[in-house]
Amino acid sequence: MFEKSPKSYTDLLGKTNRIVEGTTIKGDIISHADFRLDGGLTGNFNCKGKIVIGPAGSVFGDIVCKNADIEGKFEGKIQVAEVLNIKSKAIIHGEVICGKLSVEPGAEFSASCVMKPYSKSIPPHDGQPKPEEKNQ
């Protein structure tokens, strides 16, 4: 099967994939663009952009993304590099790792949560002292 190389996230700005209410997917989704899910997903989701789980949407599995807005149901582990917004009707169960967290009053939030500052990349430590460490 011939596959084109994916466009960068900036090339896909303003483009959003949609799974509508009444659609159920069993399997993993990988997206380089933003994604709106109003149906159901049983599987893992990986996105370089933002995922929106609408009020009728549900995800049972793991999510890795840059930003997320959740209005529906989520059960699993979610890792959000920047901001996770949990709306008042959301139901969250599992594990959350995010840069920033916003939870509206009324949301059901039953999850362990770790908040870490966002960093694009941490250079690997090669065992060599840094220049400032050599003089000490």
JSON list of C-alpha atoms in Angstrom, two decimals:
[
{"chain": "A", "resi": 1, "resn": "MET", "atom": "CA", "xyz": [0.00, 0.00, 0.00]},
{"chain": "A", "resi": 2, "resn": "PHE", "atom": "CA", "xyz": [1.41, 3.39, -0.99]},
{"chain": "A", "resi": 3, "resn": "GLU", "atom": "CA", "xyz": [1.37, 6.00, 1.76]},
{"chain": "A", "resi": 4, "resn": "LYS", "atom": "CA", "xyz": [2.23, 9.67, 1.35]},
{"chain": "A", "resi": 5, "resn": "SER", "atom": "CA", "xyz": [4.38, 11.21, 4.04]},
{"chain": "A", "resi": 6, "resn": "PRO", "atom": "CA", "xyz": [2.14, 13.10, 6.47]},
{"chain": "A", "resi": 7, "resn": "LYS", "atom": "CA", "xyz": [1.97, 16.86, 6.32]},
{"chain": "A", "resi": 8, "resn": "SER", "atom": "CA", "xyz": [3.20, 18.82, 9.31]},
{"chain": "A", "resi": 9, "resn": "TYR", "atom": "CA", "xyz": [0.69, 20.02, 11.89]},
{"chain": "A", "resi": 10, "resn": "THR", "atom": "CA", "xyz": [1.11, 23.63, 10.73]},
{"chain": "A", "resi": 11, "resn": "ASP", "atom": "CA", "xyz": [0.17, 22.60, 7.16]},
{"chain": "A", "resi": 12, "resn": "LEU", "atom": "CA", "xyz": [-3.04, 21.11, 8.56]},
{"chain": "A", "resi": 13, "resn": "LEU", "atom": "CA", "xyz": [-4.14, 24.07, 10.72]},
{"chain": "A", "resi": 14, "resn": "GLY", "atom": "CA", "xyz": [-7.85, 24.75, 10.29]},
{"chain": "A", "resi": 15, "resn": "LYS", "atom": "CA", "xyz": [-8.54, 21.18, 9.13]},
{"chain": "A", "resi": 16, "resn": "THR", "atom": "CA", "xyz": [-10.44, 18.92, 11.50]},
{"chain": "A", "resi": 17, "resn": "ASN", "atom": "CA", "xyz": [-11.31, 15.23, 11.20]},
{"chain": "A", "resi": 18, "resn": "ARG", "atom": "CA", "xyz": [-14.80, 14.32, 12.41]},
{"chain": "A", "resi": 19, "resn": "ILE", "atom": "CA", "xyz": [-16.41, 11.14, 13.65]},
{"chain": "A", "resi": 20, "resn": "VAL", "atom": "CA", "xyz": [-20.12, 11.80, 13.97]},
{"chain": "A", "resi": 21, "resn": "GLU", "atom": "CA", "xyz": [-22.62, 10.61, 16.55]},
{"chain": "A", "resi": 22, "resn": "GLY", "atom": "CA", "xyz": [-23.78, 7.07, 15.88]},
{"chain": "A", "resi": 23, "resn": "THR", "atom": "CA", "xyz": [-20.39, 5.94, 14.53]},
{"chain": "A", "resi": 24, "resn": "THR", "atom": "CA", "xyz": [-18.30, 3.49, 16.55]},
{"chain": "A", "resi": 25, "resn": "ILE", "atom": "CA", "xyz": [-14.66, 2.72, 15.81]},
{"chain": "A", "resi": 26, "resn": "LYS", "atom": "CA", "xyz": [-12.76, -0.24, 17.25]},
{"chain": "A", "resi": 27, "resn": "GLY", "atom": "CA", "xyz": [-9.03, 0.22, 16.72]},
{"chain": "A", "resi": 28, "resn": "ASP", "atom": "CA", "xyz": [-6.35, 2.89, 16.93]},
{"chain": "A", "resi": 29, "resn": "ILE", "atom": "CA", "xyz": [-6.47, 6.35, 15.36]},
{"chain": "A", "resi": 30, "resn": "ILE", "atom": "CA", "xyz": [-3.37, 8.37, 14.43]},
{"chain": "A", "resi": 31, "resn": "SER", "atom": "CA", "xyz": [-3.97, 11.93, 13.21]},
{"chain": "A", "resi": 32, "resn": "HIS", "atom": "CA", "xyz": [-1.69, 14.79, 12.26]},
{"chain": "A", "resi": 33, "resn": "ALA", "atom": "CA", "xyz": [-4.63, 17.25, 12.28]},
{"chain": "A", "resi": 34, "resn": "ASP", "atom": "CA", "xyz": [-7.20, 18.25, 14.89]},
{"chain": "A", "resi": 35, "resn": "PHE", "atom": "CA", "xyz": [-9.98, 15.77, 15.61]},
{"chain": "A", "resi": 36, "resn": "ARG", "atom": "CA", "xyz": [-13.58, 15.97, 16.79]},
{"chain": "A", "resi": 37, "resn": "LEU", "atom": "CA", "xyz": [-15.17, 12.80, 18.10]},
{"chain": "A", "resi": 38, "resn": "ASP", "atom": "CA", "xyz": [-18.93, 12.71, 18.65]},
{"chain": "A", "resi": 39, "resn": "GLY", "atom": "CA", "xyz": [-19.14, 8.95, 18.20]},
{"chain": "A", "resi": 40, "resn": "GLY", "atom": "CA", "xyz": [-17.40, 6.16, 20.09]},
{"chain": "A", "resi": 41, "resn": "LEU", "atom": "CA", "xyz": [-13.81, 4.93, 20.04]},
{"chain": "A", "resi": 42, "resn": "THR", "atom": "CA", "xyz": [-12.62, 1.73, 21.67]},
{"chain": "A", "resi": 43, "resn": "GLY", "atom": "CA", "xyz": [-8.88, 1.88, 21.13]},
{"chain": "A", "resi": 44, "resn": "ASN", "atom": "CA", "xyz": [-5.99, 4.30, 21.33]},
{"chain": "A", "resi": 45, "resn": "PHE", "atom": "CA", "xyz": [-5.80, 7.80, 19.89]},
{"chain": "A", "resi": 46, "resn": "ASN", "atom": "CA", "xyz": [-2.63, 9.71, 18.97]},
{"chain": "A", "resi": 47, "resn": "CYS", "atom": "CA", "xyz": [-2.80, 13.26, 17.62]},
{"chain": "A", "resi": 48, "resn": "LYS", "atom": "CA", "xyz": [-0.27, 16.03, 17.02]},
{"chain": "A", "resi": 49, "resn": "GLY", "atom": "CA", "xyz": [-3.05, 18.60, 17.45]},
{"chain": "A", "resi": 50, "resn": "LYS", "atom": "CA", "xyz": [-6.23, 18.89, 19.49]},
{"chain": "A", "resi": 51, "resn": "ILE", "atom": "CA", "xyz": [-8.92, 16.32, 20.21]},
{"chain": "A", "resi": 52, "resn": "VAL", "atom": "CA", "xyz": [-12.45, 17.36, 21.10]},
{"chain": "A", "resi": 53, "resn": "ILE", "atom": "CA", "xyz": [-14.67, 14.67, 22.57]},
{"chain": "A", "resi": 54, "resn": "GLY", "atom": "CA", "xyz": [-18.20, 16.03, 22.12]},
{"chain": "A", "resi": 55, "resn": "PRO", "atom": "CA", "xyz": [-21.09, 15.53, 24.55]},
{"chain": "A", "resi": 56, "resn": "ALA", "atom": "CA", "xyz": [-22.17, 12.29, 22.83]},
{"chain": "A", "resi": 57, "resn": "GLY", "atom": "CA", "xyz": [-18.57, 11.10, 22.32]},
{"chain": "A", "resi": 58, "resn": "SER", "atom": "CA", "xyz": [-16.75, 8.42, 24.25]},
{"chain": "A", "resi": 59, "resn": "VAL", "atom": "CA", "xyz": [-13.23, 7.00, 24.30]},
{"chain": "A", "resi": 60, "resn": "PHE", "atom": "CA", "xyz": [-12.19, 3.77, 26.02]},
{"chain": "A", "resi": 61, "resn": "GLY", "atom": "CA", "xyz": [-8.43, 3.57, 25.60]},
{"chain": "A", "resi": 62, "resn": "ASP", "atom": "CA", "xyz": [-5.35, 5.78, 25.75]},
{"chain": "A", "resi": 63, "resn": "ILE", "atom": "CA", "xyz": [-4.96, 9.26, 24.28]},
{"chain": "A", "resi": 64, "resn": "VAL", "atom": "CA", "xyz": [-1.78, 11.19, 23.48]},
{"chain": "A", "resi": 65, "resn": "CYS", "atom": "CA", "xyz": [-2.26, 14.70, 22.08]},
{"chain": "A", "resi": 66, "resn": "LYS", "atom": "CA", "xyz": [-1.23, 18.35, 22.25]},
{"chain": "A", "resi": 67, "resn": "ASN", "atom": "CA", "xyz": [-4.54, 19.79, 23.57]},
{"chain": "A", "resi": 68, "resn": "ALA", "atom": "CA", "xyz": [-7.90, 18.29, 24.52]},
{"chain": "A", "resi": 69, "resn": "ASP", "atom": "CA", "xyz": [-11.46, 19.39, 25.27]},
{"chain": "A", "resi": 70, "resn": "ILE", "atom": "CA", "xyz": [-13.66, 16.70, 26.80]},
{"chain": "A", "resi": 71, "resn": "GLU", "atom": "CA", "xyz": [-17.44, 16.99, 27.09]},
{"chain": "A", "resi": 72, "resn": "GLY", "atom": "CA", "xyz": [-18.28, 13.29, 26.81]},
{"chain": "A", "resi": 73, "resn": "LYS", "atom": "CA", "xyz": [-16.92, 10.13, 28.42]},
{"chain": "A", "resi": 74, "resn": "PHE", "atom": "CA", "xyz": [-13.30, 9.06, 28.70]},
{"chain": "A", "resi": 75, "resn": "GLU", "atom": "CA", "xyz": [-11.85, 5.99, 30.38]},
{"chain": "A", "resi": 76, "resn": "GLY", "atom": "CA", "xyz": [-8.13, 5.19, 30.20]},
{"chain": "A", "resi": 77, "resn": "LYS", "atom": "CA", "xyz": [-4.87, 7.12, 30.27]},
{"chain": "A", "resi": 78, "resn": "ILE", "atom": "CA", "xyz": [-4.64, 10.56, 28.66]},
{"chain": "A", "resi": 79, "resn": "GLN", "atom": "CA", "xyz": [-1.43, 12.50, 28.08]},
{"chain": "A", "resi": 80, "resn": "VAL", "atom": "CA", "xyz": [-1.92, 16.12, 27.00]},
{"chain": "A", "resi": 81, "resn": "ALA", "atom": "CA", "xyz": [1.23, 18.14, 26.31]},
{"chain": "A", "resi": 82, "resn": "GLU", "atom": "CA", "xyz": [-0.41, 21.52, 26.81]},
{"chain": "A", "resi": 83, "resn": "VAL", "atom": "CA", "xyz": [-4.00, 22.15, 28.04]},
{"chain": "A", "resi": 84, "resn": "LEU", "atom": "CA", "xyz": [-6.75, 19.69, 29.03]},
{"chain": "A", "resi": 85, "resn": "ASN", "atom": "CA", "xyz": [-10.21, 21.28, 29.34]},
{"chain": "A", "resi": 86, "resn": "ILE", "atom": "CA", "xyz": [-12.83, 19.16, 31.08]},
{"chain": "A", "resi": 87, "resn": "LYS", "atom": "CA", "xyz": [-16.35, 20.50, 30.53]},
{"chain": "A", "resi": 88, "resn": "SER", "atom": "CA", "xyz": [-19.20, 20.34, 33.04]},
{"chain": "A", "resi": 89, "resn": "LYS", "atom": "CA", "xyz": [-20.91, 17.28, 31.46]},
{"chain": "A", "resi": 90, "resn": "ALA", "atom": "CA", "xyz": [-17.68, 15.23, 31.12]},
{"chain": "A", "resi": 91, "resn": "ILE", "atom": "CA", "xyz": [-17.08, 11.89, 32.82]},
{"chain": "A", "resi": 92, "resn": "ILE", "atom": "CA", "xyz": [-13.38, 11.04, 33.25]},
{"chain": "A", "resi": 93, "resn": "HIS", "atom": "CA", "xyz": [-12.02, 7.81, 34.78]},
{"chain": "A", "resi": 94, "resn": "GLY", "atom": "CA", "xyz": [-8.38, 6.74, 34.72]},
{"chain": "A", "resi": 95, "resn": "GLU", "atom": "CA", "xyz": [-5.04, 8.51, 34.60]},
{"chain": "A", "resi": 96, "resn": "VAL", "atom": "CA", "xyz": [-4.30, 12.07, 33.48]},
{"chain": "A", "resi": 97, "resn": "ILE", "atom": "CA", "xyz": [-0.95, 13.61, 32.63]},
{"chain": "A", "resi": 98, "resn": "CYS", "atom": "CA", "xyz": [-1.12, 17.19, 31.35]},
{"chain": "A", "resi": 99, "resn": "GLY", "atom": "CA", "xyz": [0.62, 20.55, 31.22]},
{"chain": "A", "resi": 100, "resn": "LYS", "atom": "CA", "xyz": [-2.38, 22.57, 32.41]},
{"chain": "A", "resi": 101, "resn": "LEU", "atom": "CA", "xyz": [-5.78, 21.41, 33.64]},
{"chain": "A", "resi": 102, "resn": "SER", "atom": "CA", "xyz": [-9.16, 23.14, 33.62]},
{"chain": "A", "resi": 103, "resn": "VAL", "atom": "CA", "xyz": [-12.17, 21.39, 35.19]},
{"chain": "A", "resi": 104, "resn": "GLU", "atom": "CA", "xyz": [-15.61, 23.01, 35.04]},
{"chain": "A", "resi": 105, "resn": "PRO", "atom": "CA", "xyz": [-17.96, 22.57, 38.01]},
{"chain": "A", "resi": 106, "resn": "GLY", "atom": "CA", "xyz": [-20.23, 19.57, 37.52]},
{"chain": "A", "resi": 107, "resn": "ALA", "atom": "CA", "xyz": [-17.69, 17.35, 35.76]},
{"chain": "A", "resi": 108, "resn": "GLU", "atom": "CA", "xyz": [-17.14, 13.83, 37.06]},
{"chain": "A", "resi": 109, "resn": "PHE", "atom": "CA", "xyz": [-13.37, 13.56, 37.47]},
{"chain": "A", "resi": 110, "resn": "SER", "atom": "CA", "xyz": [-12.19, 10.29, 39.04]},
{"chain": "A", "resi": 111, "resn": "ALA", "atom": "CA", "xyz": [-8.58, 10.06, 37.94]},
{"chain": "A", "resi": 112, "resn": "SER", "atom": "CA", "xyz": [-5.03, 10.27, 39.17]},
{"chain": "A", "resi": 113, "resn": "CYS", "atom": "CA", "xyz": [-3.52, 13.47, 37.83]},
{"chain": "A", "resi": 114, "resn": "VAL", "atom": "CA", "xyz": [0.04, 14.67, 37.23]},
{"chain": "A", "resi": 115, "resn": "MET", "atom": "CA", "xyz": [0.68, 18.15, 35.87]},
{"chain": "A", "resi": 116, "resn": "LYS", "atom": "CA", "xyz": [4.02, 18.77, 34.18]},
{"chain": "A", "resi": 117, "resn": "PRO", "atom": "CA", "xyz": [5.25, 21.87, 32.39]},
{"chain": "A", "resi": 118, "resn": "TYR", "atom": "CA", "xyz": [5.29, 21.42, 28.62]},
{"chain": "A", "resi": 119, "resn": "SER", "atom": "CA", "xyz": [8.71, 21.00, 27.00]},
{"chain": "A", "resi": 120, "resn": "LYS", "atom": "CA", "xyz": [9.14, 20.28, 23.30]},
{"chain": "A", "resi": 121, "resn": "SER", "atom": "CA", "xyz": [12.30, 18.31, 23.80]},
{"chain": "A", "resi": 122, "resn": "ILE", "atom": "CA", "xyz": [14.77, 17.67, 26.54]},
{"chain": "A", "resi": 123, "resn": "PRO", "atom": "CA", "xyz": [18.25, 17.10, 25.15]},
{"chain": "A", "resi": 124, "resn": "PRO", "atom": "CA", "xyz": [19.64, 13.71, 26.11]},
{"chain": "A", "resi": 125, "resn": "HIS", "atom": "CA", "xyz": [22.39, 13.71, 28.71]},
{"chain": "A", "resi": 126, "resn": "ASP", "atom": "CA", "xyz": [25.47, 12.06, 27.19]},
{"chain": "A", "resi": 127, "resn": "GLY", "atom": "CA", "xyz": [27.41, 11.79, 30.43]},
{"chain": "A", "resi": 128, "resn": "GLN", "atom": "CA", "xyz": [29.73, 14.66, 29.52]},
{"chain": "A", "resi": 129, "resn": "PRO", "atom": "CA", "xyz": [29.83, 17.57, 31.97]},
{"chain": "A", "resi": 130, "resn": "LYS", "atom": "CA", "xyz": [28.16, 20.77, 30.84]},
{"chain": "A", "resi": 131, "resn": "PRO", "atom": "CA", "xyz": [30.55, 23.72, 30.30]},
{"chain": "A", "resi": 132, "resn": "GLU", "atom": "CA", "xyz": [29.48, 25.27, 33.61]},
{"chain": "A", "resi": 133, "resn": "GLU", "atom": "CA", "xyz": [30.15, 21.95, 35.42]},
{"chain": "A", "resi": 134, "resn": "LYS", "atom": "CA", "xyz": [33.75, 21.64, 34.15]},
{"chain": "A", "resi": 135, "resn": "ASN", "atom": "CA", "xyz": [35.01, 24.60, 36.21]},
{"chain": "A", "resi": 136, "resn": "GLN", "atom": "CA", "xyz": [33.59, 23.35, 39.51]}
]
